[in-house]
Coordinates of C-alpha atoms and ligand atoms in Angstrom, one line a residue:
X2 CA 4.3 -21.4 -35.7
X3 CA 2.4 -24.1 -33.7
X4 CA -1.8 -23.8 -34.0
X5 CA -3.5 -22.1 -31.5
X6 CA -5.2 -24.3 -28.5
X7 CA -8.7 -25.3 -30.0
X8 CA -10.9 -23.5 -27.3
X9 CA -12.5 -27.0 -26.9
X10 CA -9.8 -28.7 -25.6
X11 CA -9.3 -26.2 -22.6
X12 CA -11.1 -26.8 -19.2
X13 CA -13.5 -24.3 -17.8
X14 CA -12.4 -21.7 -15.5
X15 CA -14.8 -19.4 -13.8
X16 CA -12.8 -16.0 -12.8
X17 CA -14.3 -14.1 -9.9
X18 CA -12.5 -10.5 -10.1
X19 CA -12.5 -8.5 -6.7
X20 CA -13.9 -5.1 -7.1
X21 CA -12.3 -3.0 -5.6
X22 CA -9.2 -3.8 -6.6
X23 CA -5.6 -2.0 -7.2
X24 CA -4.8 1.1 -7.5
X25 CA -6.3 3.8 -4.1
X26 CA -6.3 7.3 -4.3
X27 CA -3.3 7.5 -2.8
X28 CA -0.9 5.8 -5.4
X29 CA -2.6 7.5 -8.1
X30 CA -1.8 10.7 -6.7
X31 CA 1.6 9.6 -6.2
X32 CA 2.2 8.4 -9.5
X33 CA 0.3 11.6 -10.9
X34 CA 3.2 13.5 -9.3
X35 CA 6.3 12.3 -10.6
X36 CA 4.3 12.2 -14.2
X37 CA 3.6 15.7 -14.3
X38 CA 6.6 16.5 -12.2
X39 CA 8.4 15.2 -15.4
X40 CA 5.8 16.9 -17.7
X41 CA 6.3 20.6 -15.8
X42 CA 10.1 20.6 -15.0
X43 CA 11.6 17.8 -17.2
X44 CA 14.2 14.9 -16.5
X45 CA 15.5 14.2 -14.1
X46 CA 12.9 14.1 -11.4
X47 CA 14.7 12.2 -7.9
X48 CA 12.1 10.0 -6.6
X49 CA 13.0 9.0 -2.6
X50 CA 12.1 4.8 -2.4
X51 CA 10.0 3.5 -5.2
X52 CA 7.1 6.1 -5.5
X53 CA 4.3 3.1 -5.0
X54 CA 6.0 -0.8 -4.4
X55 CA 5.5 -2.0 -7.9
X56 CA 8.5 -2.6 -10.2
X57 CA 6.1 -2.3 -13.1
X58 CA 5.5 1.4 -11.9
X59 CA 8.9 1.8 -11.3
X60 CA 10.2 1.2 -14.6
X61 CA 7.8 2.6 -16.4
X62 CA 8.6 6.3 -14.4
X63 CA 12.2 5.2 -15.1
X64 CA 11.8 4.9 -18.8
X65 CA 10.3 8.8 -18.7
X66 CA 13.2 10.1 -16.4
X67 CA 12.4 9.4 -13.1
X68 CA 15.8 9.1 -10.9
X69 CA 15.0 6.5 -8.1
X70 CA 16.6 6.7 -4.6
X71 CA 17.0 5.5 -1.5
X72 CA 18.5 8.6 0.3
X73 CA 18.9 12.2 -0.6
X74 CA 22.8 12.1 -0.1
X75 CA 22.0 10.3 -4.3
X76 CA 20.6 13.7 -4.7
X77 CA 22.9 16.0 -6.4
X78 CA 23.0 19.8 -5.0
X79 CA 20.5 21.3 -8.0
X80 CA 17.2 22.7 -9.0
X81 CA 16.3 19.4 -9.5
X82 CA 12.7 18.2 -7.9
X83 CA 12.9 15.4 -5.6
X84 CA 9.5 13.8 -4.6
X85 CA 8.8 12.0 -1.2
X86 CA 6.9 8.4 -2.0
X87 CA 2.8 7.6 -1.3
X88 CA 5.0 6.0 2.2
X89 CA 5.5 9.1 4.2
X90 CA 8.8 9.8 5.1
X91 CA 10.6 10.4 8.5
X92 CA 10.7 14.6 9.5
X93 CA 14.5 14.0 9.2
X94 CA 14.0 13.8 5.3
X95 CA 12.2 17.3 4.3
X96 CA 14.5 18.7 7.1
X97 CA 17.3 17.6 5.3
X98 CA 16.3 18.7 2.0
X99 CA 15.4 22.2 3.5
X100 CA 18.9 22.4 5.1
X101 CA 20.1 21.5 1.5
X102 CA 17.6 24.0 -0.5
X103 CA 16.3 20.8 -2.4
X104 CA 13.1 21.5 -4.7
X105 CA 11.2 19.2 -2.2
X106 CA 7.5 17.7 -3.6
X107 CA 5.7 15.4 -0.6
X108 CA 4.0 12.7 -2.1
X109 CA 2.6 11.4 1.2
X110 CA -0.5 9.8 0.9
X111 CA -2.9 12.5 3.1
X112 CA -4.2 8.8 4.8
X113 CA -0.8 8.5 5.8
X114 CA -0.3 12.4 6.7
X115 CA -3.5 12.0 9.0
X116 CA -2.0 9.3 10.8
X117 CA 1.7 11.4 11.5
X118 CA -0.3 14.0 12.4
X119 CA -2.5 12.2 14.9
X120 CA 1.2 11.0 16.5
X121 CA 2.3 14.5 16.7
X122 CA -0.6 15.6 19.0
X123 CA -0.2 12.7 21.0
X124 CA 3.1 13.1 21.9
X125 CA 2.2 17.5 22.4
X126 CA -0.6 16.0 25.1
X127 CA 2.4 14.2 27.0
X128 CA 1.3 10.3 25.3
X129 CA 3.1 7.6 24.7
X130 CA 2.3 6.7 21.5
X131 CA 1.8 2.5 20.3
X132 CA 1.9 2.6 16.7
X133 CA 0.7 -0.9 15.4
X134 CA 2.4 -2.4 12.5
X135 CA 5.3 -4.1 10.7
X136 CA 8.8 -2.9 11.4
X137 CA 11.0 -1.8 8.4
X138 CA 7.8 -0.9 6.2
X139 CA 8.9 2.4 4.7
X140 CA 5.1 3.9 6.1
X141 CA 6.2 2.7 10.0
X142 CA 9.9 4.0 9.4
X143 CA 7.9 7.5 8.5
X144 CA 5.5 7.6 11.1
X145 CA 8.4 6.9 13.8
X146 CA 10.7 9.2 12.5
X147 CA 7.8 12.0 13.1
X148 CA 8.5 11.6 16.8
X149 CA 11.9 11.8 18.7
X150 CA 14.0 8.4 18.8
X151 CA 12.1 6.2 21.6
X152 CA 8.5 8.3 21.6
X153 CA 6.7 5.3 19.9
X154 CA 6.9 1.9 21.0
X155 CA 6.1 -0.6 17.8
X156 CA 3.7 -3.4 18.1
X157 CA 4.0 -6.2 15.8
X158 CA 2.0 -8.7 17.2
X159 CA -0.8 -10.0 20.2
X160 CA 1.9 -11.1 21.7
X161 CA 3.5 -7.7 21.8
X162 CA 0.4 -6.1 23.0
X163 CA 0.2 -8.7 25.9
X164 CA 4.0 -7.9 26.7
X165 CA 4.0 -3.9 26.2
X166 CA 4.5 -1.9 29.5
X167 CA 3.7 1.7 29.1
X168 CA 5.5 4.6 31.1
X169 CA 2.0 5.4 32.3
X170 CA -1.2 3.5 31.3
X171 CA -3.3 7.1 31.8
X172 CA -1.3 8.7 29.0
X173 CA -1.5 6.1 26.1
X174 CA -2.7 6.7 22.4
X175 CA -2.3 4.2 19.8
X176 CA -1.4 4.7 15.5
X177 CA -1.6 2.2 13.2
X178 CA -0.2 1.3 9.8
X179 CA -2.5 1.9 7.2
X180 CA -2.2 -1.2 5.4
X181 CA -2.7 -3.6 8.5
X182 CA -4.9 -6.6 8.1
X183 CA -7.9 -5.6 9.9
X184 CA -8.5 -8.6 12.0
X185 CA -5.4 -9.1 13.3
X186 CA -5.4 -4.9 13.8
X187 CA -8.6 -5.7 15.8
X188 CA -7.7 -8.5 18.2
X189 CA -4.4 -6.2 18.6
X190 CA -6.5 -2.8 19.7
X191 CA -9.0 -5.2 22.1
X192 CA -5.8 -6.7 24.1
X193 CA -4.9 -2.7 24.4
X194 CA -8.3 -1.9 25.6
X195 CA -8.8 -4.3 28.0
X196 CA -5.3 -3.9 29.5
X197 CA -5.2 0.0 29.4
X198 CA -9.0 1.5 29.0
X199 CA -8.3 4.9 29.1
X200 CA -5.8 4.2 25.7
X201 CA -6.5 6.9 23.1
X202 CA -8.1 5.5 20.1
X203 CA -7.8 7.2 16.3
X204 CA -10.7 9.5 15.5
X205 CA -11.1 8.0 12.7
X206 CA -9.8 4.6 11.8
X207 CA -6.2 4.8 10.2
X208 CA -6.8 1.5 8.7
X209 CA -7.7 3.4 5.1
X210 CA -11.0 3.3 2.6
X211 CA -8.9 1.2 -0.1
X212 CA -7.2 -1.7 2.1
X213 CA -10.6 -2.0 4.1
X214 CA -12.9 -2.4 0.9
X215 CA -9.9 -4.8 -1.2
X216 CA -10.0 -6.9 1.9
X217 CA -13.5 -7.2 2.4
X218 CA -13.8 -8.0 -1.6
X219 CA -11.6 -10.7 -1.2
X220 CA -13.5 -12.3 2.3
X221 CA -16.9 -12.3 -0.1
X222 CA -14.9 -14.0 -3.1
X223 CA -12.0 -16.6 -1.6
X224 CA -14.5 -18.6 0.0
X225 CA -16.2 -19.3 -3.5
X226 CA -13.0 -19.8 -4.8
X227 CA -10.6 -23.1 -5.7
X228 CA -7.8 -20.5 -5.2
X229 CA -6.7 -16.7 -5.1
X230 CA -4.4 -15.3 -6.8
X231 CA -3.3 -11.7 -5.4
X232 CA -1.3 -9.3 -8.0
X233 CA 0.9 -7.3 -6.3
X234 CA 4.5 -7.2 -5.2
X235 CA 5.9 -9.5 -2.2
X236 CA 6.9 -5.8 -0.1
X237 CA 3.2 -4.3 -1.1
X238 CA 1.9 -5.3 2.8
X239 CA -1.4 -4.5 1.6
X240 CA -1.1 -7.1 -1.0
X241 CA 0.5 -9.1 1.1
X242 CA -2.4 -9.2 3.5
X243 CA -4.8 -9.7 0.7
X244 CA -3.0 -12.9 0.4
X245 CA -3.4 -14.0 3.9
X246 CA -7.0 -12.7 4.1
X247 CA -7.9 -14.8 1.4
X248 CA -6.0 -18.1 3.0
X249 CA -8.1 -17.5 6.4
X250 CA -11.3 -16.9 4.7
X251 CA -10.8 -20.8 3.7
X252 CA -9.2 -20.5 0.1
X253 CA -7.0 -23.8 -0.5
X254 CA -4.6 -22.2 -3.0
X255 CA -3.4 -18.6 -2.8
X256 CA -0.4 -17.0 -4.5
X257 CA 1.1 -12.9 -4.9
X258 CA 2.3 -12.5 -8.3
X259 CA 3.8 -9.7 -9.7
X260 CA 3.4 -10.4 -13.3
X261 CA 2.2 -13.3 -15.9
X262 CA 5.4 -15.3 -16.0
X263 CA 6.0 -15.3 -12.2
X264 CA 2.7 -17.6 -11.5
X265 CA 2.9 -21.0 -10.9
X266 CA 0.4 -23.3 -12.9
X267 CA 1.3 -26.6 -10.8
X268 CA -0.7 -24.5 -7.8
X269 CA -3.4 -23.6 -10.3
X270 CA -4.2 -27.1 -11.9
X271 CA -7.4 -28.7 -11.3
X272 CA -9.0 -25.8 -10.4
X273 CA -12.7 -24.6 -11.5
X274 CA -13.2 -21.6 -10.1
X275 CA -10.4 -18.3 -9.2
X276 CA -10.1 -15.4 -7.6
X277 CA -8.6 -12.7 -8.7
X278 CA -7.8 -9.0 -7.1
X279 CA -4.8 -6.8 -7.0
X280 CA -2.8 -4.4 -4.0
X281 CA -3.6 -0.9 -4.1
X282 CA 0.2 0.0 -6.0
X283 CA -0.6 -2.6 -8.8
X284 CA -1.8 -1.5 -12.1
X285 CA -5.1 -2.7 -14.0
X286 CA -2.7 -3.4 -16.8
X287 CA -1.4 -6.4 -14.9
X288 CA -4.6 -8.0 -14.0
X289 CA -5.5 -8.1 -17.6
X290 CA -2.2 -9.8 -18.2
X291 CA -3.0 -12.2 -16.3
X292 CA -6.3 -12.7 -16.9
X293 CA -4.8 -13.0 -20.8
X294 CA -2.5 -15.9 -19.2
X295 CA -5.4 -17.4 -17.8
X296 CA -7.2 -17.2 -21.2
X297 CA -4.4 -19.2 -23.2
X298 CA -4.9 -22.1 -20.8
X299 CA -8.6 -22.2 -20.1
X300 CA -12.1 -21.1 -20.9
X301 CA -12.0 -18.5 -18.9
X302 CA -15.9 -16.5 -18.1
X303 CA -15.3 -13.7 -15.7
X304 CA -17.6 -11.9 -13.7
X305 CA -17.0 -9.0 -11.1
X306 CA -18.0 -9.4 -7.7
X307 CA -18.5 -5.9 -6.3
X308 CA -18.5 -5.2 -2.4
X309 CA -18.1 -1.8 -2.9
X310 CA -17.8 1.8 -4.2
X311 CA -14.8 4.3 -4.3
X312 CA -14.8 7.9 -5.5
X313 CA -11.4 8.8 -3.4
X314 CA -9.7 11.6 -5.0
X315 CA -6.4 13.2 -3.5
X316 CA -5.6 16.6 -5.4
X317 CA -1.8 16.7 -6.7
X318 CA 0.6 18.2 -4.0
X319 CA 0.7 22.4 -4.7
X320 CA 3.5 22.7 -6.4
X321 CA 2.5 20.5 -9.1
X322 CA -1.2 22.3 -9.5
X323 CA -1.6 24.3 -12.5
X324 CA -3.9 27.0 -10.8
X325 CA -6.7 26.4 -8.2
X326 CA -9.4 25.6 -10.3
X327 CA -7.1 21.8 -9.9
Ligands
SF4_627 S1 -3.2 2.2 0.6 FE1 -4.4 3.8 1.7 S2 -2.9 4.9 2.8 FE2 -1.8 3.8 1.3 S3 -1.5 5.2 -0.4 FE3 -3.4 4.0 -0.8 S4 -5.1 5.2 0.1 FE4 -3.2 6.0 0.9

């Protein structure tokens, strides 16, 4: 067994951790669910899509009996729950499971609920609805799939918002993603605005608490920072953004890494100073492992750089309550 590095030897490394950081209200609910979903009617429980996008998550639900998905035709004809992931799902999906008697559980984030909701009473009042956000994220394919096939026109992009032509510019609403960056999600609502002023706005911002306070973290700590390194997976698009947040707010080396063994120490070389922070599906568990792989490499000091605080707390969906007092 070789000695272990004489603390000495290794260069200094200041850690700046982002608070907050990983996991929102919404993915703990989520992951509550299919734990005491597990706990209440034993294995297996069918989860539709990966409950929360973190393969760390994933197998660990796995390992306790969790059935993963893609689409209820995986779902055998039983008493069997199935749970809908933090992602919202299209109205197609609990249709289907009614039509099929499935023990249905909705897992929807209620940020996310809000948002289909606000869709749905758009398109009642006669709107065309613009939902902002990236095409193919499982949240998007929900919030579409809320509304008849063509109701809601996607907008990816400036550009797209430059391009759109509405059906009629009085009767216009706009959704967004939850998970957007919020910069980009601004300069994307003021082309709207100025185009179409009497565009319907969210009452309150669908942009949510947790990716608006792990963003603003990282814009206080990347510029401090010889680099960033985000943990989350690469189809989290809140950690995703993170990422990006922290290469516009100036920081020279960034990188998304889902675990210890996937980071890349040529990126992380001279450095003196990092930042770290995590997505909102990520576990704590990670950062300290990579704190850890930090540690066998450098002296590492941490300190916290708080921007602010969260006491979100979603209740478990009703079928998984044990009585009101829940
Ligand atoms: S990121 Fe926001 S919207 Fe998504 S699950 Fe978490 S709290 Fe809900």
């Amino acid at each position: 067994m070789s000695a272990a590095p004489n603390p000495a030897e290794k260069p200094p490394l200041r850690i700046l951790l982002c608070a907050p950081r990983g996991f929102c209200a919404g993915v703990v609910r989520a992951i509550d669910a299919v734990e005491r979903a597990l706990e209440k009617y034993g294995p297996p429980v069918y989860v539709r899509h990966e409950i929360v996008h973190n393969k760390y998550v994933v197998q660990e639900l796995r390992r306790k009996g969790a059935v993963f998905v893609e689409e209820l035709d995986e779902v055998p004809d039983s008493d069997r729950p199935v749970i809908f992931s933090a992602h919202g799902v299209p109205k197609s999906v609990p249709d289907e499971a009614a039509r099929r008697a499935l023990f249905a559980i909705d897992a929807t984030c209620p940020l996310v609920t809000k948002v289909h909701r606000e869709a749905t009473v758009h398109f009642k009042r006669g709107r065309e609805v613009v939902l902002i956000g990236h095409r193919d994220h499982p949240e998007v394919i929900g919030t579409m799939g809320q509304l008849p096939e063509g109701a809601v026109t996607l907008i990816e992009t400036a550009d797209d918002a430059r391009a759109f032509s509405p059906r009629d510019a009085a009767k216009l609403a706009y959704a967004t993603q939850t998970t957007l960056s919020i910069d980009d999600t601004a300069e994307i609502v003021a082309i709207l605005r100025e185009r179409f002023p009497a565009i319907v706005a969210p009452h309150k911002e669908d942009i949510c608490y947790a990716t608006t306070n792990r963003q603003e973290a990282v814009k206080r700590v990347a510029p401090e920072v010889d680099a960033m390194l985000v943990v989350g997976a690469p189809n989290s698009s809140n950690s995703q953004r993170l990422r990006e947040v922290a290469e516009r707010a100036g920081c020279r080396g960034t990188a998304l890494v889902q675990r210890a063994d996937d980071i890349d120490w040529s990126i992380f070389g001279a450095i003196k100073s990092l930042g770290i922070t995590a997505g909102a599906s990520a576990p704590e568990v990670l950062v300290e492992e990579i704190i850890d792989a930090f540690a066998s490499r450098y002296a590492i000091e941490v300190e916290t750089v708080s921007t602010a605080e969260e006491s979100v707390f979603f209740p478990l969906p009703r079928e998984l309550r044990n009585d009101a007092a829940e």
